[in-house]
XYZ file of N, CA and C in Angstrom:
669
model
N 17.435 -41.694 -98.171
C 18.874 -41.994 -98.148
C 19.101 -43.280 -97.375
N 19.808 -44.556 -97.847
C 20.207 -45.726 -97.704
C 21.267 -44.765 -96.362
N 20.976 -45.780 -94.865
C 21.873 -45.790 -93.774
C 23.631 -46.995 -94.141
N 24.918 -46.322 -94.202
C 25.219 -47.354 -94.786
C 26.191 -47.738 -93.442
N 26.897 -48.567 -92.571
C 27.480 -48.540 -91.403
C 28.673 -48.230 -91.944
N 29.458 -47.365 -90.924
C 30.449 -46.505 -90.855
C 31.701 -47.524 -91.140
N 32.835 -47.233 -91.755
C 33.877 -47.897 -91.964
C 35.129 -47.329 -90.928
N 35.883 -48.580 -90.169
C 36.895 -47.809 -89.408
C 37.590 -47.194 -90.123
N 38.701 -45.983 -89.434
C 39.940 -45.761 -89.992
C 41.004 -45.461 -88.650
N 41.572 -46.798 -88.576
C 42.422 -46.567 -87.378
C 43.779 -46.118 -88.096
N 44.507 -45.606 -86.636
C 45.649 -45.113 -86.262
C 46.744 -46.061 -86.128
N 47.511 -46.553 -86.958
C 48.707 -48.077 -86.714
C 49.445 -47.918 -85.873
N 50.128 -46.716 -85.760
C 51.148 -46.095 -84.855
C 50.949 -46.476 -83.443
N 51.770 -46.964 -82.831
C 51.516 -47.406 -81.060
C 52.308 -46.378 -80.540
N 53.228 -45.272 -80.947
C 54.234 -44.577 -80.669
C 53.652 -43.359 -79.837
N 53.902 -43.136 -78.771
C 53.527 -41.776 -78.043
C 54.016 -40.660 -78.722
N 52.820 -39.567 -78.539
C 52.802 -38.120 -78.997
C 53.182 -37.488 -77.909
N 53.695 -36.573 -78.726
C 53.915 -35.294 -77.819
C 53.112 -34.429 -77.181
N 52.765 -33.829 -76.370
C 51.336 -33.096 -76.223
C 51.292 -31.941 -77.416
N 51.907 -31.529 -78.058
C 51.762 -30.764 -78.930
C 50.967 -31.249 -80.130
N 51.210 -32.766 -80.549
C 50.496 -33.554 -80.912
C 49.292 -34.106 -81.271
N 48.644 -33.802 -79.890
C 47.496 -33.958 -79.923
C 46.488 -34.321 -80.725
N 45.512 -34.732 -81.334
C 44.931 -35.477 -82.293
C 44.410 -34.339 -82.315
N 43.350 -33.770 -81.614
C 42.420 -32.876 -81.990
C 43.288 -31.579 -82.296
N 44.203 -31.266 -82.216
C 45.478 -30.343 -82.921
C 46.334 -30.555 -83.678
N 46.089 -31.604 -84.308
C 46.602 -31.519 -85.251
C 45.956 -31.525 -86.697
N 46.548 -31.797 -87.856
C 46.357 -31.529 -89.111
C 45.018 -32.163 -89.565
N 45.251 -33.976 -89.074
C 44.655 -34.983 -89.413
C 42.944 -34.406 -88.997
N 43.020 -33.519 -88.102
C 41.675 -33.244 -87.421
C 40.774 -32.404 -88.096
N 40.470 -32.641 -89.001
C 39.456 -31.959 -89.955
C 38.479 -31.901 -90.137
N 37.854 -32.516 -89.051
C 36.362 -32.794 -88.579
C 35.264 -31.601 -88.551
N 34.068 -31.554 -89.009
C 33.461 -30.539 -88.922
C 32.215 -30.633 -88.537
N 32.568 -30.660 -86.525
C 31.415 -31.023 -85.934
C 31.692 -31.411 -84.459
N 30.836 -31.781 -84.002
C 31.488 -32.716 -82.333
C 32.402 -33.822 -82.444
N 33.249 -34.144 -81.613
C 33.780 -35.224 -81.421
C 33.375 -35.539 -80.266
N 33.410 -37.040 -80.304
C 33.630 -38.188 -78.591
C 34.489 -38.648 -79.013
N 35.378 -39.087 -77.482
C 36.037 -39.923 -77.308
C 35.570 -40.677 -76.093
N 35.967 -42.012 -76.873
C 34.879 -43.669 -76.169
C 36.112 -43.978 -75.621
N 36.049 -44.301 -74.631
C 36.946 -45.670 -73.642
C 36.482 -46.048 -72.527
N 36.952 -47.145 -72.488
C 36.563 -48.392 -70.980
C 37.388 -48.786 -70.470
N 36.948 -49.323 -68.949
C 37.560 -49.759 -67.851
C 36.795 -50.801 -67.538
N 37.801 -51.679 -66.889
C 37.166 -52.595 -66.335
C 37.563 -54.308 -66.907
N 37.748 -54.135 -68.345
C 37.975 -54.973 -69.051
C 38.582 -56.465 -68.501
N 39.570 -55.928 -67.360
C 40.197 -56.972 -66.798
C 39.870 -57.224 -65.486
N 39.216 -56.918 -65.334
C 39.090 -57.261 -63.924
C 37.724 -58.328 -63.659
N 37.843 -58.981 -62.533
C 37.170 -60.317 -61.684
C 36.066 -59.891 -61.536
N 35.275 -58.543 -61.405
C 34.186 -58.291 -60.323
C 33.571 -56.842 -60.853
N 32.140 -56.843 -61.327
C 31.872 -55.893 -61.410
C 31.447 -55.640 -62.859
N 31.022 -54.438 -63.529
C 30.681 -54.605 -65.292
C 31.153 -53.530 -65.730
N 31.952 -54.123 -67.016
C 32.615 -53.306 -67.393
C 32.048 -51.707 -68.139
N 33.013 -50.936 -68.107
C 32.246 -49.384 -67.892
C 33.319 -48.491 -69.296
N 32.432 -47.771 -69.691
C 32.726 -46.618 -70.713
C 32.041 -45.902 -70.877
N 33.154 -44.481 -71.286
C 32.445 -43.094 -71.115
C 33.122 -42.798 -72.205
N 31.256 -41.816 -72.938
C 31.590 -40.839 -73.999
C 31.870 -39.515 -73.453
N 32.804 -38.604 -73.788
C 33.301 -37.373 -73.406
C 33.094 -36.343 -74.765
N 32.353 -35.383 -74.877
C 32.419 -34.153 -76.213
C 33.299 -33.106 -75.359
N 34.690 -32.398 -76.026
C 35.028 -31.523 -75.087
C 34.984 -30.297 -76.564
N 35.132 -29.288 -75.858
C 34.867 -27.530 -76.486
C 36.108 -27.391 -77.168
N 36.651 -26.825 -78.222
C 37.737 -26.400 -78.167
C 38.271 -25.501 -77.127
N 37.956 -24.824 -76.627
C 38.584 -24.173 -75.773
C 39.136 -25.037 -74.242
N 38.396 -26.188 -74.456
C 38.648 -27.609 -72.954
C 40.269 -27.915 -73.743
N 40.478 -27.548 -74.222
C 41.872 -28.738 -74.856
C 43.017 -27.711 -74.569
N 43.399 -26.502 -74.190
C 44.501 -26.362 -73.698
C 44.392 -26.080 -72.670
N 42.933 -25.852 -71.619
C 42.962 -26.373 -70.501
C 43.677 -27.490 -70.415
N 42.834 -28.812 -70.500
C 43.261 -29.921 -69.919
C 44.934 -30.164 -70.150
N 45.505 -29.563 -71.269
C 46.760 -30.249 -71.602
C 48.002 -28.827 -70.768
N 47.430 -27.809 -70.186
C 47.913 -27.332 -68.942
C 47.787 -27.894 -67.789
N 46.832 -28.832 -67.416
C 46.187 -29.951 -65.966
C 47.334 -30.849 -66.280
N 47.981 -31.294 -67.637
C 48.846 -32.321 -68.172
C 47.713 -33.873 -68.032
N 46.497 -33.352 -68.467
C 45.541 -34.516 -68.815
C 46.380 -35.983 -68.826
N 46.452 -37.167 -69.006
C 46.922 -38.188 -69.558
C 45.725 -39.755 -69.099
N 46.532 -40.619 -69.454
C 46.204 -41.950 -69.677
C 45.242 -42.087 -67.829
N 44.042 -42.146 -67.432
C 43.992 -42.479 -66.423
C 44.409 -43.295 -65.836
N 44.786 -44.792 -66.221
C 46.219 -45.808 -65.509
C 46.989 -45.004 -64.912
N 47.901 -43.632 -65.123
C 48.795 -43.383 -64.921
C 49.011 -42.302 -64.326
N 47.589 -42.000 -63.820
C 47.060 -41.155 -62.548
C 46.938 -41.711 -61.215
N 47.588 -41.208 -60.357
C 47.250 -41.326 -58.780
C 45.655 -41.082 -58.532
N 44.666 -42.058 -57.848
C 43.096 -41.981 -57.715
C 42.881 -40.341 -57.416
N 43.558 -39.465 -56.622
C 43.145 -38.014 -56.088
C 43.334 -37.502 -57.326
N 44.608 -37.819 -58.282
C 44.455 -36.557 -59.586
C 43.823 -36.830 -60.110
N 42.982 -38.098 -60.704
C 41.881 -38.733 -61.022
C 40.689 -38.071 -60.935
N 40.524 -37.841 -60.115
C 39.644 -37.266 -58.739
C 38.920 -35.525 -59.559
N 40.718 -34.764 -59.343
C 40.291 -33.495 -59.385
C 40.422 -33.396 -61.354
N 40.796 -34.536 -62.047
C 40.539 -34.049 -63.725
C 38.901 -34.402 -63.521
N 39.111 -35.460 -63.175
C 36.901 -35.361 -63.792
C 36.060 -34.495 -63.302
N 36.995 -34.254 -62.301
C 35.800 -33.062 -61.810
C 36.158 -31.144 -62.562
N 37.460 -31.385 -63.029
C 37.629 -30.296 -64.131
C 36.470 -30.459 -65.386
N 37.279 -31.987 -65.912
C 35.773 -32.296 -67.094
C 34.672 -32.093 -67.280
N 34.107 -32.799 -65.634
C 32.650 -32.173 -66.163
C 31.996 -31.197 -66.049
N 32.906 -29.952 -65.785
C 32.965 -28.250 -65.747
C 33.235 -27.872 -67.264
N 34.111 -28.672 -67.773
C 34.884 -28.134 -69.612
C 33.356 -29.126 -70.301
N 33.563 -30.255 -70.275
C 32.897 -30.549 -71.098
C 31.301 -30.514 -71.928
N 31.237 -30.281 -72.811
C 29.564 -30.431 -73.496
C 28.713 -31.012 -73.289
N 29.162 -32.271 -73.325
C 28.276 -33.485 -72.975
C 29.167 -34.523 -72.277
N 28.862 -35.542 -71.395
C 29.760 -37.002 -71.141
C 28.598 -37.994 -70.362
N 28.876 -39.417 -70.863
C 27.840 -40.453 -70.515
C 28.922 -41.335 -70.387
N 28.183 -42.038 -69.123
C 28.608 -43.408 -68.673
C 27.515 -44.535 -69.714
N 28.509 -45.650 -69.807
C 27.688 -46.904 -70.359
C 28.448 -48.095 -69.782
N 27.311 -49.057 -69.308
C 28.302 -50.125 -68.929
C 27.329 -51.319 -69.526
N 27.904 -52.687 -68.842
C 27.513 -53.686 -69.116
C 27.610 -54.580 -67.813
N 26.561 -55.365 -67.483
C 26.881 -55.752 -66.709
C 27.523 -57.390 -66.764
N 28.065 -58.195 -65.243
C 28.849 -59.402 -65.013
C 27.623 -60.540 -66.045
N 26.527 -59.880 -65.674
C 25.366 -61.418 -66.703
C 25.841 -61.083 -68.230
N 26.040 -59.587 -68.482
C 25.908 -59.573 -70.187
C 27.629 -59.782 -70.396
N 28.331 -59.729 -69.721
C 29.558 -60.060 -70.042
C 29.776 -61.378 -70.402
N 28.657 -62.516 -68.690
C 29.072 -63.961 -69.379
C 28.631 -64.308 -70.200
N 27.545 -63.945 -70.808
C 26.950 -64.202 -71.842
C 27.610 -63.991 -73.178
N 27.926 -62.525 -73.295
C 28.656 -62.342 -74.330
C 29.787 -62.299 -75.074
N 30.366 -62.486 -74.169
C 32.513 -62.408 -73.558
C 32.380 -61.220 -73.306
N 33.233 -61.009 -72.626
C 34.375 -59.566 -72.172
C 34.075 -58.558 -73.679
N 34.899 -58.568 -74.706
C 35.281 -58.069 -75.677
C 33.393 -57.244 -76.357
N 32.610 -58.541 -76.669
C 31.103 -58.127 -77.151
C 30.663 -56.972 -75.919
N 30.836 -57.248 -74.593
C 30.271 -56.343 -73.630
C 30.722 -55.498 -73.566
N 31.814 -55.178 -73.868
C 33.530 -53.597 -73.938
C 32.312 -52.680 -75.043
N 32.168 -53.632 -75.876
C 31.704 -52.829 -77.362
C 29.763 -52.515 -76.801
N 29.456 -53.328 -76.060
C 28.197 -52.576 -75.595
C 27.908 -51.864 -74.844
N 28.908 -51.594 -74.044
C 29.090 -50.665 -73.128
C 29.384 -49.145 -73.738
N 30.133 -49.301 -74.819
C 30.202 -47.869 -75.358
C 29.410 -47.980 -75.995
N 28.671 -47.973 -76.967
C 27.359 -47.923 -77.513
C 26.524 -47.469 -76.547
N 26.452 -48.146 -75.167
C 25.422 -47.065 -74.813
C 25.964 -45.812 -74.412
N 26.957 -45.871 -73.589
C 27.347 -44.441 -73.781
C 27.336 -43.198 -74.733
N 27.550 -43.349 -76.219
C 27.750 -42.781 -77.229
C 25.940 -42.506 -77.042
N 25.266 -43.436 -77.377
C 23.634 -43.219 -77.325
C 22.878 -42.032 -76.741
N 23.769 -42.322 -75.472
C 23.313 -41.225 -74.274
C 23.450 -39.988 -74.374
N 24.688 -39.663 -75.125
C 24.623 -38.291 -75.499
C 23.691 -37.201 -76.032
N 23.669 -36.019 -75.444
C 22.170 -35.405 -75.830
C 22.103 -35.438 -77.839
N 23.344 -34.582 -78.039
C 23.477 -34.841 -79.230
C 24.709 -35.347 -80.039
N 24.337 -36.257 -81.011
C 25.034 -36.892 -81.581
C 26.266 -36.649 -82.075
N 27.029 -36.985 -82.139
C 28.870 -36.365 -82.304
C 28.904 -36.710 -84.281
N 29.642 -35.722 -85.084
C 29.988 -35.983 -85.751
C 31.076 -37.414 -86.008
N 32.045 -37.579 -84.894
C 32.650 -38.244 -85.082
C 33.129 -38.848 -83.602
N 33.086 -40.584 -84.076
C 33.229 -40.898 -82.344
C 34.923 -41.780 -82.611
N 35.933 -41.033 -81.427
C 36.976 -41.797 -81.457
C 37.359 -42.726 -80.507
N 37.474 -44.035 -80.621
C 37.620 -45.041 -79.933
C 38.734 -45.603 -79.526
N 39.047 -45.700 -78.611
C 40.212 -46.385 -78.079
C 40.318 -47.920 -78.735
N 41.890 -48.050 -78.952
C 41.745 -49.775 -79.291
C 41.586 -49.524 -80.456
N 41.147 -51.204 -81.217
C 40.960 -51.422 -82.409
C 39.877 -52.032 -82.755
N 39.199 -51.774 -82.014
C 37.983 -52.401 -82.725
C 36.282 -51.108 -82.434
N 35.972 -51.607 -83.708
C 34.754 -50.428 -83.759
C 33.684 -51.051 -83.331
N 32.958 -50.228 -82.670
C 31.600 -50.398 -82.376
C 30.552 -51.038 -82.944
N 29.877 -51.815 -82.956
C 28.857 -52.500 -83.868
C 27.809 -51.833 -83.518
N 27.220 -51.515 -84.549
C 25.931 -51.280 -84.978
C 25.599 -49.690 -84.416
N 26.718 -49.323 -84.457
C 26.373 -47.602 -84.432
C 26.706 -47.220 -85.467
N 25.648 -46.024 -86.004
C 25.430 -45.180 -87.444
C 25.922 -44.030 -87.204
N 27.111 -43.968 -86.736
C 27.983 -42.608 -86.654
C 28.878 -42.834 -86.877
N 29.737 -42.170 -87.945
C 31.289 -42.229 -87.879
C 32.219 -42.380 -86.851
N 33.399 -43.448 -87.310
C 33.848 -44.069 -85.909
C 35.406 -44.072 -86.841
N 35.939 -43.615 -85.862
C 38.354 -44.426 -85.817
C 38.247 -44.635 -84.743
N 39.161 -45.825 -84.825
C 39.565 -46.760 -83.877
C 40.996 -46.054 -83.755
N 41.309 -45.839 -82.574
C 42.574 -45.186 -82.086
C 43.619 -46.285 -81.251
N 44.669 -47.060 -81.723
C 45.476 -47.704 -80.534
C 46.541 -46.957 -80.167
N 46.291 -47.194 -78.534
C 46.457 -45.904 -77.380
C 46.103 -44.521 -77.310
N 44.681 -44.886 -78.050
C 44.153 -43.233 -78.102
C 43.883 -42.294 -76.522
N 44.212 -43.016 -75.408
C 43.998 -42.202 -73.895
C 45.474 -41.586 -74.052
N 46.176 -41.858 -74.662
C 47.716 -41.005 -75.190
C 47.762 -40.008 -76.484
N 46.738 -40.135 -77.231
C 46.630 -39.883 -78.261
C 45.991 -38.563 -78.592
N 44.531 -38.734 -77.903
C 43.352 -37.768 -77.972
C 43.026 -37.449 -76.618
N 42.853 -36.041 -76.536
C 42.291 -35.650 -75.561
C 40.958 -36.163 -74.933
N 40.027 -36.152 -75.883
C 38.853 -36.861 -75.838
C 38.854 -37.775 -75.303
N 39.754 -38.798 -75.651
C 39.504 -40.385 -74.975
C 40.279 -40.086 -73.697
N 40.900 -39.331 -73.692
C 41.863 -39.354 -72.393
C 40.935 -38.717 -71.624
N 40.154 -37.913 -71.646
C 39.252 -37.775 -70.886
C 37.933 -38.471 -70.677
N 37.774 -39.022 -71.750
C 36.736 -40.470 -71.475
C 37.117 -42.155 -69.959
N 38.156 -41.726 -70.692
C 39.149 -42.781 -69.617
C 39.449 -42.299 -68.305
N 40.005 -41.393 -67.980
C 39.374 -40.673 -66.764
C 37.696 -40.699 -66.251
N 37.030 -40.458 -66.836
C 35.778 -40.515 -66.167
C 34.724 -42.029 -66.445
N 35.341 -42.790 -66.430
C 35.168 -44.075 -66.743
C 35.622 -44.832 -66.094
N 36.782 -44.364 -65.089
C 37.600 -45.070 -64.270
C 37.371 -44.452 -62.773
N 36.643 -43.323 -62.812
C 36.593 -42.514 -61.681
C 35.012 -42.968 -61.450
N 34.212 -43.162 -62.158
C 32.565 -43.784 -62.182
C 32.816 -44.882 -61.658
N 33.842 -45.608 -62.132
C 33.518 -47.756 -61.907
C 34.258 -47.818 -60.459
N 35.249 -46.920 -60.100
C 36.408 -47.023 -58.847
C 35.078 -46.959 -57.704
N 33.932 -45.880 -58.559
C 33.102 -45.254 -57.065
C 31.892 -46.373 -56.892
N 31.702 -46.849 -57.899
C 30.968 -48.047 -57.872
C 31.201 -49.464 -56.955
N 32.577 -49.816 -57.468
C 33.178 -50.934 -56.644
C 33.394 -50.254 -55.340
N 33.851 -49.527 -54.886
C 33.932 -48.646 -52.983
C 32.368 -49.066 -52.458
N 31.384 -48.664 -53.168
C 29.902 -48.678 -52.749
C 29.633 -49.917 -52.504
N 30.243 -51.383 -53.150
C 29.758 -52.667 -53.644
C 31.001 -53.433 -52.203
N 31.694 -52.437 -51.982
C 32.642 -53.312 -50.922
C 32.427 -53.901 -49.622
N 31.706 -52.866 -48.916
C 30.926 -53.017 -48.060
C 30.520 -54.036 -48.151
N 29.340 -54.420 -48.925
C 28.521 -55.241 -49.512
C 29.220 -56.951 -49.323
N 30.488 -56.841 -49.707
C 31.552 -58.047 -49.857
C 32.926 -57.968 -49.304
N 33.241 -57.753 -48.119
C 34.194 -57.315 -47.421
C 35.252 -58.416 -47.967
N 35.219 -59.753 -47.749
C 36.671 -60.763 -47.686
C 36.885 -60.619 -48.804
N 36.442 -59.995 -50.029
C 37.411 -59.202 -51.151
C 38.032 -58.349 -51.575
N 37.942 -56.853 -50.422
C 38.905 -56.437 -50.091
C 39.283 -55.244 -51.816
N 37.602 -55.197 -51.992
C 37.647 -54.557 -53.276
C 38.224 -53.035 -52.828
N 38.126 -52.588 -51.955
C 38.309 -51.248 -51.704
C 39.964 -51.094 -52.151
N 40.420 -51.986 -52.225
C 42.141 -51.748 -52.665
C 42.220 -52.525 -54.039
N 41.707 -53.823 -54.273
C 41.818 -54.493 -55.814
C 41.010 -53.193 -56.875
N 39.676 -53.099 -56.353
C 39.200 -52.802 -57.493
C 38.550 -53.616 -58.416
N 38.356 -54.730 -57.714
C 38.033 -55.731 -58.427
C 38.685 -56.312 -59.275
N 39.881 -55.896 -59.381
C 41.105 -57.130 -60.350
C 41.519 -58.100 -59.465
N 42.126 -58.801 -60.115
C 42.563 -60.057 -59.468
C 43.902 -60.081 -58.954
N 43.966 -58.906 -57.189
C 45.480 -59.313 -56.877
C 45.218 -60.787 -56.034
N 47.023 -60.930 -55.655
C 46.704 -62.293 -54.895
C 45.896 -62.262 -53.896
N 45.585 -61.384 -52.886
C 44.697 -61.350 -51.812
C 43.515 -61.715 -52.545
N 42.546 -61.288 -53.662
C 41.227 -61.138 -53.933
C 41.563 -62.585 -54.507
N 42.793 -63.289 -55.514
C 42.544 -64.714 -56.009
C 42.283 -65.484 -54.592
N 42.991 -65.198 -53.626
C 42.867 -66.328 -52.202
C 41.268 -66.173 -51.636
N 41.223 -64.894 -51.870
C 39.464 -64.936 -51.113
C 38.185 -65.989 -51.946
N 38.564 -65.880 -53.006
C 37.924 -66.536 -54.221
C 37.720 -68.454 -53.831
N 39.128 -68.608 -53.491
C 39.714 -69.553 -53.459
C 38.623 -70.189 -51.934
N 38.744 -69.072 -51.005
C 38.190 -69.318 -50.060
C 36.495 -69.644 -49.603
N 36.471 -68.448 -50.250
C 34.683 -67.903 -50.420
C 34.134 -68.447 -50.998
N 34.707 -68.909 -52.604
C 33.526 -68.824 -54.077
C 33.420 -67.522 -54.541
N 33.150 -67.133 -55.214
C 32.197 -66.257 -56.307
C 31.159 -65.460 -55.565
N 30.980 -64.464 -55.639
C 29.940 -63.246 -55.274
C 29.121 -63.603 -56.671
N 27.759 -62.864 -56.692
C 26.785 -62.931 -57.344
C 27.492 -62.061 -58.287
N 28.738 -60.860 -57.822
C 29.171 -59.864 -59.089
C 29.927 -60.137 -59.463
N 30.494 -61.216 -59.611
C 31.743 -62.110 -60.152
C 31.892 -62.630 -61.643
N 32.623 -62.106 -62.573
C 32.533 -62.945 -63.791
C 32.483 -64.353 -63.652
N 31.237 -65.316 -63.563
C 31.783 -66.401 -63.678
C 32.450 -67.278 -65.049
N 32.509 -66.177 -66.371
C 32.972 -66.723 -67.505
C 34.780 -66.549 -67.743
N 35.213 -65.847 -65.915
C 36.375 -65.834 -66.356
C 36.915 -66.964 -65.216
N 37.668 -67.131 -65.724
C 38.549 -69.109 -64.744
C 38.973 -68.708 -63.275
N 39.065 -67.433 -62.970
C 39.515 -67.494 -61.307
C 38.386 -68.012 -60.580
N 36.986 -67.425 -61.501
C 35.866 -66.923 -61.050
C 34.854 -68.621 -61.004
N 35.424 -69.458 -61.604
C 34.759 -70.503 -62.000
C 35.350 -71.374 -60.255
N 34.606 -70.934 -59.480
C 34.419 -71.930 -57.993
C 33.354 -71.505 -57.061
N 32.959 -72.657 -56.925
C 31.479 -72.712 -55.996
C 31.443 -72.061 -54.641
N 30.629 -71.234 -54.179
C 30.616 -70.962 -53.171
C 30.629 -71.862 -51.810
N 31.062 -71.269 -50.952
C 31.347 -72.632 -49.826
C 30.673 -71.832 -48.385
């Protein structure tokens, strides 16, 4: 049998669901098999490589989480953050981190490294998901598994909303560990985005070795 690569089928709608809604409850969900849901963090930010997690949850994880009132990790306080992933990785089947790091980012842009970062994640999984749903609009290259592209799927699907949670709760604990390391950036509160305190340190310092230097804050010499 000829491998043939998977064709998207995204979601157009930008419009928030209801939790009743739910992707994996509803009609459209006719899947007969595992699901993931892929999303990343990191995308914007100055410092650090960007990170995504595949999540498989049980049917029976999905009116858990949407009693927890699961949602968009952006729009979690870091402690509720905190106590969903650590619900998750009690509900869930399987979940993998994948990242990329600041060299394969400059190398590749931002966007090529987003998409290699979930790839490995998805990889990692013990076993392979019938169907992987992706945040955003753009599909994965060069994975041989069925793939939709979901825009605002951490609103959408449980799955990604729980991918996004533990993707954001992995990279938060990463940059805390890396702060130390680089105090006059003051990552322990940015996070490695670019507030004005972390642009002035930049300004001051130069560039850390974990610094995108392919993005323009990031483009100054150390002093």
């Amino acid at each position: 049998m000829v491998e043939t690569e998977p064709k998207p089928v995204s979601v157009l709608s930008t419009a928030p669901l209801p939790e009743s809604s739910w992707w994996e409850l509803s009609a459209c969900a006719n899947i007969h098999g595992l699901v993931a849901g892929v999303d990343e963090v990191g995308r914007g930010a100055l410092f650090g490589p960007v990170v995504a997690a595949a999540v498989m949850l049980p049917a029976n994880a999905l009116p858990k989480l949407m009693a927890a009132k699961i949602k968009d990790s952006k729009k979690l306080s870091a402690s509720r953050r905190t106590q969903l992933a650590q619900q998750i990785n009690g509900l869930a089947l399987d979940w993998k981190i994948g990242y990329a790091t600041t060299a394969e980012i400059d190398q590749f842009n931002i966007l090529q490294a987003t998409l290699l970062a979930m790839k490995r994640a998805v990889l990692k999984l013990k076993v392979p998901p019938a169907l992987c749903l992706v945040d955003g609009n753009q599909l994965v290259k060069d994975l041989l598994i069925p793939q939709e592209t979901m825009i605002k799927g951490d609103e959408r699907s449980l799955n990604i909303a729980a991918a996004s949670i533990m993707a954001k709760v992995w990279r938060d604990d990463l940059v805390l560990r890396l702060a130390s390391k680089y105090p006059m950036y003051e990552l322990e509160r940015n996070k490695g985005y670019g507030s004005q305190r972390h642009l002035l340190a930049l300004q001051k310092y130069g560039a850390s070795p974990l610094h995108r230097r392919s993005f323009r804050p990031c483009q100054i010499e150390n002093r």
